[in-house]
Structures are given as C-alpha cells and as structure tokens.
Amino acid sequence: MNEQLANQQIVILADDFTGANDAGVSLALAGMQVEVALMAGIARQAQAVIYNSDSRALSKDEAHARVVALIDDIITRHAPGWLVKKIDSTLRGNIGAEVAAMRQACNTAAVIVAPAFPAAGRTTHNGQCYVNGVLLTNTEFATDPKTPVTSADIGSLLEATCRYLKPADVAAALAEATIDAPQLLVVDAETDADLDAIIQQVMSAGVAPLLVGSAGLCDALARALSARKSSPVLAIVGSMSEIAQQQLAHASEHPRVARLLIDIETVFSGNPDSYRQQIVEALEQGKHCLVHTCPDAQARHQIEALCSRLGLSRSELGERICTFLADLTRDVLGEVTPAALYLSGGDVAVAVAKALGATGFRIHGQAAGCVPWGHFLGCEWQRPVMTKAGGFGDETTLLKVLHFIEEKSSD
C-alpha cells in the first residue's frame, strides 16, 4: 500500500470554498477532526477531509476535467469509507458534469443524489427542487448573475438516466445496483428526518455508494456517524438463567446489535483472539455487542456432564469461564472504547472489575429495573458500568439498558 495512503472516514469534494466549509461544520461538531484542503497533492490525516475543486463557475468541460484530475489524486491518497460530492442546495454550478466525472473516476455501482437542505428551506419533491415552498426556477436563483439555474428538475441537470425515489426505497434500489447495471438515484427529502432515513437506508444496505448532496446530507451523515460512534454497549452476559437468555433474545431485536456466543470448549484453548477481533469489529461499526456463553435453554442442563468430562467442579468451571470473559473484556477495551459496559452475573462482574484493576464501584443511579449503573474506582476505565444479577429483571431489561445508554450518549 502507498505509504501516503490515509484511511479516511469521510472524503468530500466541494465545488467552492464556502461550500466546503459548510459541509464540514456538522462533522466537526460531531467530534471529528476536519480539514479543508486548498490544494491537491498533500496527504491529509484528518478523520474528514474536504477538497475544493473551485469549479462552480467553470464551463462544463473545464469542470469535468478538473474534477477527474482531483478525484484521481484523492483516490491515490485516501481510502474513504464515505465519499461525498458536495453540491449547492439550489443546484447552481456544473452538477451534471461533476457527478459524471465522479462516477467515471470511481466506477461506482450506485450514486445517491439528495440535494435538499430543509434547515435552510431547500426541499425536493418528485425530483423537483423548491426554496421555501417555491419552485426553484421561480426564485432569484434562476437569474443568478454568475451561475443561473436553468431547471428545477434534478434529473435534467444531471443529464443522465436516473430513478426518482422516496427515502424508504433506497436500500432496495441499492441492492439492485451493480457495476454492469449502475444506478443513479435521485431521492426526495422534505425534512431532516428524510435525510436521516436516506443515510440509515444506505447503512442498512451495507454498501458504500457515492453520495451527492448539500450541507443537509452532510449533516445527516454526521448525525448518523456520531450516533454510531458514541453509543455502543459491550454486554458480557455470564448468567445462564432463563431470564438472561430471554433478555438476550429480546435485545437482539434492536437494529444495531451483534451477538457473539462463546463456545465453552474454547475457554480452555487459551486463545481468545478470534473473539476479541469480532467484538472490536462490532463495536467499531457502532453495534451493541452482546457476548454470552449459553447457546440455548438446554445448555444449563449439560453442565454436570461437561464438568465430569473436564475433571472440574462446577465452581472451578465457573471460575475459568469468568476469568476468560474478564481477560477478553480487558483486551477488547485496550483496542476500542464502547460507551458503556453491561455485566450480567455477579461472578462475571467481579472478575471483570478485578481484570480492569478496579478497587470499588461508585453508584450513580439505575439504568433499568434491577440494573444499577455507576463507575469503577481506581482503574482507567471511567465510562458507565451497569451490573445485573443473572435472574433479575424481565425480558425487556437489556433492551432498556441499550436505550438508556443511547439517550445518555446523545445528551
């Protein structure tokens, strides 16, 4: 890999300097390091890098050539998780030429075009752009002295075959997109919630299309990434009680949950690396990771046979499992920082506390029924910790805990 290659979370290409700054504000407010590059040819290490092509007032051919050259340079220096073409919310500039240039350079299977900026009064309906409820071509932007807008129809300005969609249809359309059958998708948005839905649909589809939009779409992306970044919970469920298993099953209905079953046999292999990697990956993706050792209701009835086969007492088996989970938790926290820890089962909670070097626990309140929350004392881990006795609560308890942390993280 090129030594200059920087794995950026977000790379944005704007067509003017003020637009570049507008695109980056919400990302900075979300806690990211954001840089606007005034020239190409320099590797940037920020979490979000915004380039300015300064091409809004150029001819179509000049704008196309400039964007192709710039995006080629960007691709050699960055491997963005998100690539965004920032455009003006009133469609000024060379939208068709610049989006075509981006598609050509990136060879992407799908492009999402959503120029709406509801907070500034710019909305789209049936592929038409409106400013404060007035069709774009009936506003002052149609007679802009430098870059007048000739059409309110987004597809006409793109000068390409496109599909017009509502936010709820995005994921299905992305599933149909391939390199051989690329999709240019113009998506309506009349509220911030619509823009949020577009980003969520993209995330749920598991693909990374080229995003084309104004600061409104950038704001929605910042909101989504901020939520993913700040709120995941690492839940260590050592209890084999029936209610604990019901709580796991109910919490799995949450849209951002990953469950990881620890095979008891591997507890004695002394190699937790695979589990550690899976947990870290889930948390870095913003998913709540629920780690447990009980595969089903029958497992608890097989403990006696397992102890006999391993030559251990029930107490010795429990200690080995708790130590394994505690060491695994400590190693995970050495690589990634979730929003909170949830420890179900008293023995597991004590083992994790010892592995982290905690000397005590300061109680602050209750996250859900039968679930106190607070902070460990005397150790580096200073984010919230929630503990629950294995048999306490009802089936909704763990899900309520996840919601509690999400709300606390958004305060």
PDB file of C-alpha atoms in Angstrom, residues 94-293:
ATOM      1  CA  ASN A  94     -21.903  22.108 -13.099  1.00  0.00           C
ATOM      2  CA  ILE A  95     -23.790  19.374 -11.283  1.00  0.00           C
ATOM      3  CA  GLY A  96     -24.202  17.067 -14.281  1.00  0.00           C
ATOM      4  CA  ALA A  97     -20.590  17.326 -15.435  1.00  0.00           C
ATOM      5  CA  GLU A  98     -19.099  16.947 -11.961  1.00  0.00           C
ATOM      6  CA  VAL A  99     -21.260  13.995 -10.903  1.00  0.00           C
ATOM      7  CA  ALA A 100     -20.434  12.309 -14.215  1.00  0.00           C
ATOM      8  CA  ALA A 101     -16.744  12.897 -13.553  1.00  0.00           C
ATOM      9  CA  MET A 102     -17.020  11.365 -10.087  1.00  0.00           C
ATOM     10  CA  ARG A 103     -18.893   8.329 -11.446  1.00  0.00           C
ATOM     11  CA  GLN A 104     -16.285   7.876 -14.157  1.00  0.00           C
ATOM     12  CA  ALA A 105     -13.328   8.099 -11.794  1.00  0.00           C
ATOM     13  CA  CYS A 106     -14.812   5.968  -9.016  1.00  0.00           C
ATOM     14  CA  ASN A 107     -16.522   3.369 -11.223  1.00  0.00           C
ATOM     15  CA  THR A 108     -19.228   3.081  -8.595  1.00  0.00           C
ATOM     16  CA  ALA A 109     -22.319   0.906  -8.845  1.00  0.00           C
ATOM     17  CA  ALA A 110     -24.637   3.459  -7.256  1.00  0.00           C
ATOM     18  CA  VAL A 111     -24.974   7.195  -6.747  1.00  0.00           C
ATOM     19  CA  ILE A 112     -27.405   8.739  -4.253  1.00  0.00           C
ATOM     20  CA  VAL A 113     -28.384  12.309  -5.186  1.00  0.00           C
ATOM     21  CA  ALA A 114     -30.185  14.208  -2.402  1.00  0.00           C
ATOM     22  CA  PRO A 115     -29.545  17.974  -2.599  1.00  0.00           C
ATOM     23  CA  ALA A 116     -32.198  19.017  -0.075  1.00  0.00           C
ATOM     24  CA  PHE A 117     -31.256  21.239   2.863  1.00  0.00           C
ATOM     25  CA  PRO A 118     -34.529  21.531   4.833  1.00  0.00           C
ATOM     26  CA  ALA A 119     -32.983  23.620   7.620  1.00  0.00           C
ATOM     27  CA  ALA A 120     -32.306  26.315   5.004  1.00  0.00           C
ATOM     28  CA  GLY A 121     -35.707  25.974   3.315  1.00  0.00           C
ATOM     29  CA  ARG A 122     -34.460  23.898   0.367  1.00  0.00           C
ATOM     30  CA  THR A 123     -36.537  20.758  -0.221  1.00  0.00           C
ATOM     31  CA  THR A 124     -37.163  18.286  -3.028  1.00  0.00           C
ATOM     32  CA  HIS A 125     -40.426  16.679  -4.091  1.00  0.00           C
ATOM     33  CA  ASN A 126     -40.899  14.371  -7.074  1.00  0.00           C
ATOM     34  CA  GLY A 127     -37.372  15.203  -8.156  1.00  0.00           C
ATOM     35  CA  GLN A 128     -38.058  18.955  -8.199  1.00  0.00           C
ATOM     36  CA  CYS A 129     -36.197  21.489  -6.071  1.00  0.00           C
ATOM     37  CA  TYR A 130     -38.092  24.067  -4.007  1.00  0.00           C
ATOM     38  CA  VAL A 131     -36.897  27.049  -1.974  1.00  0.00           C
ATOM     39  CA  ASN A 132     -39.242  27.912   0.900  1.00  0.00           C
ATOM     40  CA  GLY A 133     -42.022  26.136  -0.976  1.00  0.00           C
ATOM     41  CA  VAL A 134     -41.407  27.957  -4.280  1.00  0.00           C
ATOM     42  CA  LEU A 135     -40.240  26.050  -7.348  1.00  0.00           C
ATOM     43  CA  LEU A 136     -36.535  26.793  -7.866  1.00  0.00           C
ATOM     44  CA  THR A 137     -36.969  28.284 -11.331  1.00  0.00           C
ATOM     45  CA  ASN A 138     -39.399  30.841  -9.886  1.00  0.00           C
ATOM     46  CA  THR A 139     -36.817  32.167  -7.414  1.00  0.00           C
ATOM     47  CA  GLU A 140     -33.877  34.549  -7.653  1.00  0.00           C
ATOM     48  CA  PHE A 141     -31.526  31.607  -8.229  1.00  0.00           C
ATOM     49  CA  ALA A 142     -32.890  31.261 -11.758  1.00  0.00           C
ATOM     50  CA  THR A 143     -31.333  34.654 -12.562  1.00  0.00           C
ATOM     51  CA  ASP A 144     -28.147  34.297 -10.525  1.00  0.00           C
ATOM     52  CA  PRO A 145     -25.623  36.668 -12.210  1.00  0.00           C
ATOM     53  CA  LYS A 146     -22.830  34.109 -12.205  1.00  0.00           C
ATOM     54  CA  THR A 147     -24.380  30.620 -12.242  1.00  0.00           C
ATOM     55  CA  PRO A 148     -28.107  30.841 -13.123  1.00  0.00           C
ATOM     56  CA  VAL A 149     -30.168  27.680 -12.659  1.00  0.00           C
ATOM     57  CA  THR A 150     -31.988  26.571 -15.805  1.00  0.00           C
ATOM     58  CA  SER A 151     -34.186  23.821 -14.357  1.00  0.00           C
ATOM     59  CA  ALA A 152     -35.738  22.775 -11.069  1.00  0.00           C
ATOM     60  CA  ASP A 153     -35.659  19.130 -12.168  1.00  0.00           C
ATOM     61  CA  ILE A 154     -32.632  17.373 -10.681  1.00  0.00           C
ATOM     62  CA  GLY A 155     -32.569  14.675 -13.327  1.00  0.00           C
ATOM     63  CA  SER A 156     -32.494  17.241 -16.139  1.00  0.00           C
ATOM     64  CA  LEU A 157     -29.458  18.927 -14.605  1.00  0.00           C
ATOM     65  CA  LEU A 158     -27.715  15.582 -14.149  1.00  0.00           C
ATOM     66  CA  GLU A 159     -28.150  14.969 -17.891  1.00  0.00           C
ATOM     67  CA  ALA A 160     -28.279  11.207 -17.312  1.00  0.00           C
ATOM     68  CA  THR A 161     -30.819   8.454 -16.885  1.00  0.00           C
ATOM     69  CA  CYS A 162     -31.890   8.335 -13.262  1.00  0.00           C
ATOM     70  CA  ARG A 163     -34.556   6.944 -10.948  1.00  0.00           C
ATOM     71  CA  TYR A 164     -36.681   9.072  -8.627  1.00  0.00           C
ATOM     72  CA  LEU A 165     -37.181   7.592  -5.177  1.00  0.00           C
ATOM     73  CA  LYS A 166     -38.525   8.209  -1.713  1.00  0.00           C
ATOM     74  CA  PRO A 167     -36.148   7.643   1.227  1.00  0.00           C
ATOM     75  CA  ALA A 168     -37.761   4.323   2.172  1.00  0.00           C
ATOM     76  CA  ASP A 169     -36.928   2.876  -1.259  1.00  0.00           C
ATOM     77  CA  VAL A 170     -33.172   3.489  -1.153  1.00  0.00           C
ATOM     78  CA  ALA A 171     -31.972   0.168   0.317  1.00  0.00           C
ATOM     79  CA  ALA A 172     -33.947  -1.898  -2.202  1.00  0.00           C
ATOM     80  CA  ALA A 173     -32.610   0.166  -5.097  1.00  0.00           C
ATOM     81  CA  LEU A 174     -29.039  -0.194  -3.853  1.00  0.00           C
ATOM     82  CA  ALA A 175     -29.489  -3.966  -3.698  1.00  0.00           C
ATOM     83  CA  GLU A 176     -30.179  -3.944  -7.442  1.00  0.00           C
ATOM     84  CA  ALA A 177     -27.139  -1.858  -8.344  1.00  0.00           C
ATOM     85  CA  THR A 178     -24.074  -3.454  -9.944  1.00  0.00           C
ATOM     86  CA  ILE A 179     -21.080  -2.164 -11.851  1.00  0.00           C
ATOM     87  CA  ASP A 180     -22.667  -3.545 -15.028  1.00  0.00           C
ATOM     88  CA  ALA A 181     -26.047  -2.013 -14.189  1.00  0.00           C
ATOM     89  CA  PRO A 182     -25.237   1.148 -12.177  1.00  0.00           C
ATOM     90  CA  GLN A 183     -27.987   3.134 -10.505  1.00  0.00           C
ATOM     91  CA  LEU A 184     -28.274   6.940 -10.404  1.00  0.00           C
ATOM     92  CA  LEU A 185     -30.847   7.524  -7.671  1.00  0.00           C
ATOM     93  CA  VAL A 186     -32.470  10.919  -7.071  1.00  0.00           C
ATOM     94  CA  VAL A 187     -34.067  10.838  -3.624  1.00  0.00           C
ATOM     95  CA  ASP A 188     -36.704  13.259  -2.326  1.00  0.00           C
ATOM     96  CA  ALA A 189     -36.274  14.899   1.073  1.00  0.00           C
ATOM     97  CA  GLU A 190     -38.530  17.489   2.689  1.00  0.00           C
ATOM     98  CA  THR A 191     -37.332  17.171   6.300  1.00  0.00           C
ATOM     99  CA  ASP A 192     -34.147  16.351   8.186  1.00  0.00           C
ATOM    100  CA  ALA A 193     -35.819  13.066   9.104  1.00  0.00           C
ATOM    101  CA  ASP A 194     -35.962  12.211   5.394  1.00  0.00           C
ATOM    102  CA  LEU A 195     -32.233  12.837   5.048  1.00  0.00           C
ATOM    103  CA  ASP A 196     -31.570  10.756   8.171  1.00  0.00           C
ATOM    104  CA  ALA A 197     -33.655   7.952   6.646  1.00  0.00           C
ATOM    105  CA  ILE A 198     -31.591   8.069   3.447  1.00  0.00           C
ATOM    106  CA  ILE A 199     -28.349   7.625   5.382  1.00  0.00           C
ATOM    107  CA  GLN A 200     -29.841   4.850   7.511  1.00  0.00           C
ATOM    108  CA  GLN A 201     -31.044   3.060   4.381  1.00  0.00           C
ATOM    109  CA  VAL A 202     -27.542   3.274   2.933  1.00  0.00           C
ATOM    110  CA  MET A 203     -26.056   1.908   6.153  1.00  0.00           C
ATOM    111  CA  SER A 204     -28.538  -0.959   6.319  1.00  0.00           C
ATOM    112  CA  ALA A 205     -27.822  -1.882   2.701  1.00  0.00           C
ATOM    113  CA  GLY A 206     -24.179  -2.478   3.596  1.00  0.00           C
ATOM    114  CA  VAL A 207     -22.838  -0.728   0.503  1.00  0.00           C
ATOM    115  CA  ALA A 208     -20.899   2.478   0.018  1.00  0.00           C
ATOM    116  CA  PRO A 209     -22.428   4.469  -2.855  1.00  0.00           C
ATOM    117  CA  LEU A 210     -21.210   7.861  -3.956  1.00  0.00           C
ATOM    118  CA  LEU A 211     -23.279  10.416  -2.048  1.00  0.00           C
ATOM    119  CA  VAL A 212     -24.220  13.652  -3.798  1.00  0.00           C
ATOM    120  CA  GLY A 213     -25.839  16.368  -1.736  1.00  0.00           C
ATOM    121  CA  SER A 214     -25.658  19.708   0.006  1.00  0.00           C
ATOM    122  CA  ALA A 215     -24.703  20.514   3.579  1.00  0.00           C
ATOM    123  CA  GLY A 216     -28.045  18.972   4.574  1.00  0.00           C
ATOM    124  CA  LEU A 217     -26.913  15.484   3.547  1.00  0.00           C
ATOM    125  CA  CYS A 218     -23.531  16.059   5.176  1.00  0.00           C
ATOM    126  CA  ASP A 219     -25.332  16.999   8.393  1.00  0.00           C
ATOM    127  CA  ALA A 220     -27.365  13.776   8.249  1.00  0.00           C
ATOM    128  CA  LEU A 221     -24.201  11.750   7.722  1.00  0.00           C
ATOM    129  CA  ALA A 222     -22.594  13.472  10.714  1.00  0.00           C
ATOM    130  CA  ARG A 223     -25.620  12.685  12.888  1.00  0.00           C
ATOM    131  CA  ALA A 224     -25.550   9.028  11.907  1.00  0.00           C
ATOM    132  CA  LEU A 225     -21.817   8.593  12.371  1.00  0.00           C
ATOM    133  CA  SER A 226     -21.914  10.429  15.689  1.00  0.00           C
ATOM    134  CA  ALA A 227     -24.629   8.081  16.967  1.00  0.00           C
ATOM    135  CA  ARG A 228     -22.698   5.034  15.805  1.00  0.00           C
ATOM    136  CA  LYS A 229     -19.506   6.327  17.314  1.00  0.00           C
ATOM    137  CA  SER A 230     -20.786   7.246  20.750  1.00  0.00           C
ATOM    138  CA  SER A 231     -23.399   4.753  21.833  1.00  0.00           C
ATOM    139  CA  PRO A 232     -22.383   1.057  21.537  1.00  0.00           C
ATOM    140  CA  VAL A 233     -22.537  -1.092  24.665  1.00  0.00           C
ATOM    141  CA  LEU A 234     -20.326  -4.094  25.377  1.00  0.00           C
ATOM    142  CA  ALA A 235     -22.539  -6.552  27.257  1.00  0.00           C
ATOM    143  CA  ILE A 236     -20.930  -9.541  28.954  1.00  0.00           C
ATOM    144  CA  VAL A 237     -23.662 -11.992  29.941  1.00  0.00           C
ATOM    145  CA  GLY A 238     -22.202 -14.767  32.056  1.00  0.00           C
ATOM    146  CA  SER A 239     -25.501 -15.804  33.592  1.00  0.00           C
ATOM    147  CA  MET A 240     -27.162 -18.939  32.233  1.00  0.00           C
ATOM    148  CA  SER A 241     -30.541 -18.122  33.810  1.00  0.00           C
ATOM    149  CA  GLU A 242     -33.634 -18.426  31.649  1.00  0.00           C
ATOM    150  CA  ILE A 243     -34.493 -14.739  32.103  1.00  0.00           C
ATOM    151  CA  ALA A 244     -30.985 -13.747  30.968  1.00  0.00           C
ATOM    152  CA  GLN A 245     -31.495 -15.722  27.769  1.00  0.00           C
ATOM    153  CA  GLN A 246     -34.885 -14.063  27.234  1.00  0.00           C
ATOM    154  CA  GLN A 247     -33.256 -10.671  27.717  1.00  0.00           C
ATOM    155  CA  LEU A 248     -30.631 -11.502  25.084  1.00  0.00           C
ATOM    156  CA  ALA A 249     -33.282 -12.625  22.625  1.00  0.00           C
ATOM    157  CA  HIS A 250     -35.396  -9.509  23.159  1.00  0.00           C
ATOM    158  CA  ALA A 251     -32.419  -7.153  22.873  1.00  0.00           C
ATOM    159  CA  SER A 252     -31.478  -8.800  19.582  1.00  0.00           C
ATOM    160  CA  GLU A 253     -34.491  -7.074  18.040  1.00  0.00           C
ATOM    161  CA  HIS A 254     -32.538  -3.796  18.275  1.00  0.00           C
ATOM    162  CA  PRO A 255     -31.354  -2.794  14.756  1.00  0.00           C
ATOM    163  CA  ARG A 256     -27.732  -2.293  15.903  1.00  0.00           C
ATOM    164  CA  VAL A 257     -26.968  -5.451  17.829  1.00  0.00           C
ATOM    165  CA  ALA A 258     -24.366  -8.143  17.248  1.00  0.00           C
ATOM    166  CA  ARG A 259     -24.479 -11.327  19.344  1.00  0.00           C
ATOM    167  CA  LEU A 260     -21.387 -13.408  19.961  1.00  0.00           C
ATOM    168  CA  LEU A 261     -21.625 -16.855  21.517  1.00  0.00           C
ATOM    169  CA  ILE A 262     -18.503 -18.021  23.346  1.00  0.00           C
ATOM    170  CA  ASP A 263     -18.028 -21.767  22.861  1.00  0.00           C
ATOM    171  CA  ILE A 264     -17.146 -23.090  26.314  1.00  0.00           C
ATOM    172  CA  GLU A 265     -14.700 -25.518  24.744  1.00  0.00           C
ATOM    173  CA  THR A 266     -12.556 -22.584  23.547  1.00  0.00           C
ATOM    174  CA  VAL A 267     -12.303 -21.243  27.080  1.00  0.00           C
ATOM    175  CA  PHE A 268      -9.730 -23.966  27.679  1.00  0.00           C
ATOM    176  CA  SER A 269      -7.759 -23.389  24.484  1.00  0.00           C
ATOM    177  CA  GLY A 270      -6.244 -20.180  25.852  1.00  0.00           C
ATOM    178  CA  ASN A 271      -6.639 -18.291  22.552  1.00  0.00           C
ATOM    179  CA  PRO A 272      -9.374 -15.629  22.617  1.00  0.00           C
ATOM    180  CA  ASP A 273      -8.020 -13.683  19.595  1.00  0.00           C
ATOM    181  CA  SER A 274     -10.863 -14.558  17.245  1.00  0.00           C
ATOM    182  CA  TYR A 275     -13.482 -13.459  19.766  1.00  0.00           C
ATOM    183  CA  ARG A 276     -11.566 -10.261  20.519  1.00  0.00           C
ATOM    184  CA  GLN A 277     -11.396  -9.358  16.837  1.00  0.00           C
ATOM    185  CA  GLN A 278     -15.126  -9.974  16.333  1.00  0.00           C
ATOM    186  CA  ILE A 279     -16.064  -7.849  19.345  1.00  0.00           C
ATOM    187  CA  VAL A 280     -13.769  -4.991  18.332  1.00  0.00           C
ATOM    188  CA  GLU A 281     -15.146  -5.043  14.795  1.00  0.00           C
ATOM    189  CA  ALA A 282     -18.760  -4.946  16.001  1.00  0.00           C
ATOM    190  CA  LEU A 283     -18.118  -2.052  18.379  1.00  0.00           C
ATOM    191  CA  GLU A 284     -16.185  -0.085  15.762  1.00  0.00           C
ATOM    192  CA  GLN A 285     -19.212  -0.455  13.484  1.00  0.00           C
ATOM    193  CA  GLY A 286     -21.340   1.135  16.205  1.00  0.00           C
ATOM    194  CA  LYS A 287     -23.141  -2.072  17.128  1.00  0.00           C
ATOM    195  CA  HIS A 288     -24.032  -3.106  20.653  1.00  0.00           C
ATOM    196  CA  CYS A 289     -22.100  -6.346  21.177  1.00  0.00           C
ATOM    197  CA  LEU A 290     -23.789  -8.954  23.358  1.00  0.00           C
ATOM    198  CA  VAL A 291     -21.314 -11.618  24.462  1.00  0.00           C
ATOM    199  CA  HIS A 292     -22.748 -14.753  26.078  1.00  0.00           C
ATOM    200  CA  THR A 293     -21.833 -18.361  26.846  1.00  0.00           C
TER     201      THR A 293
END
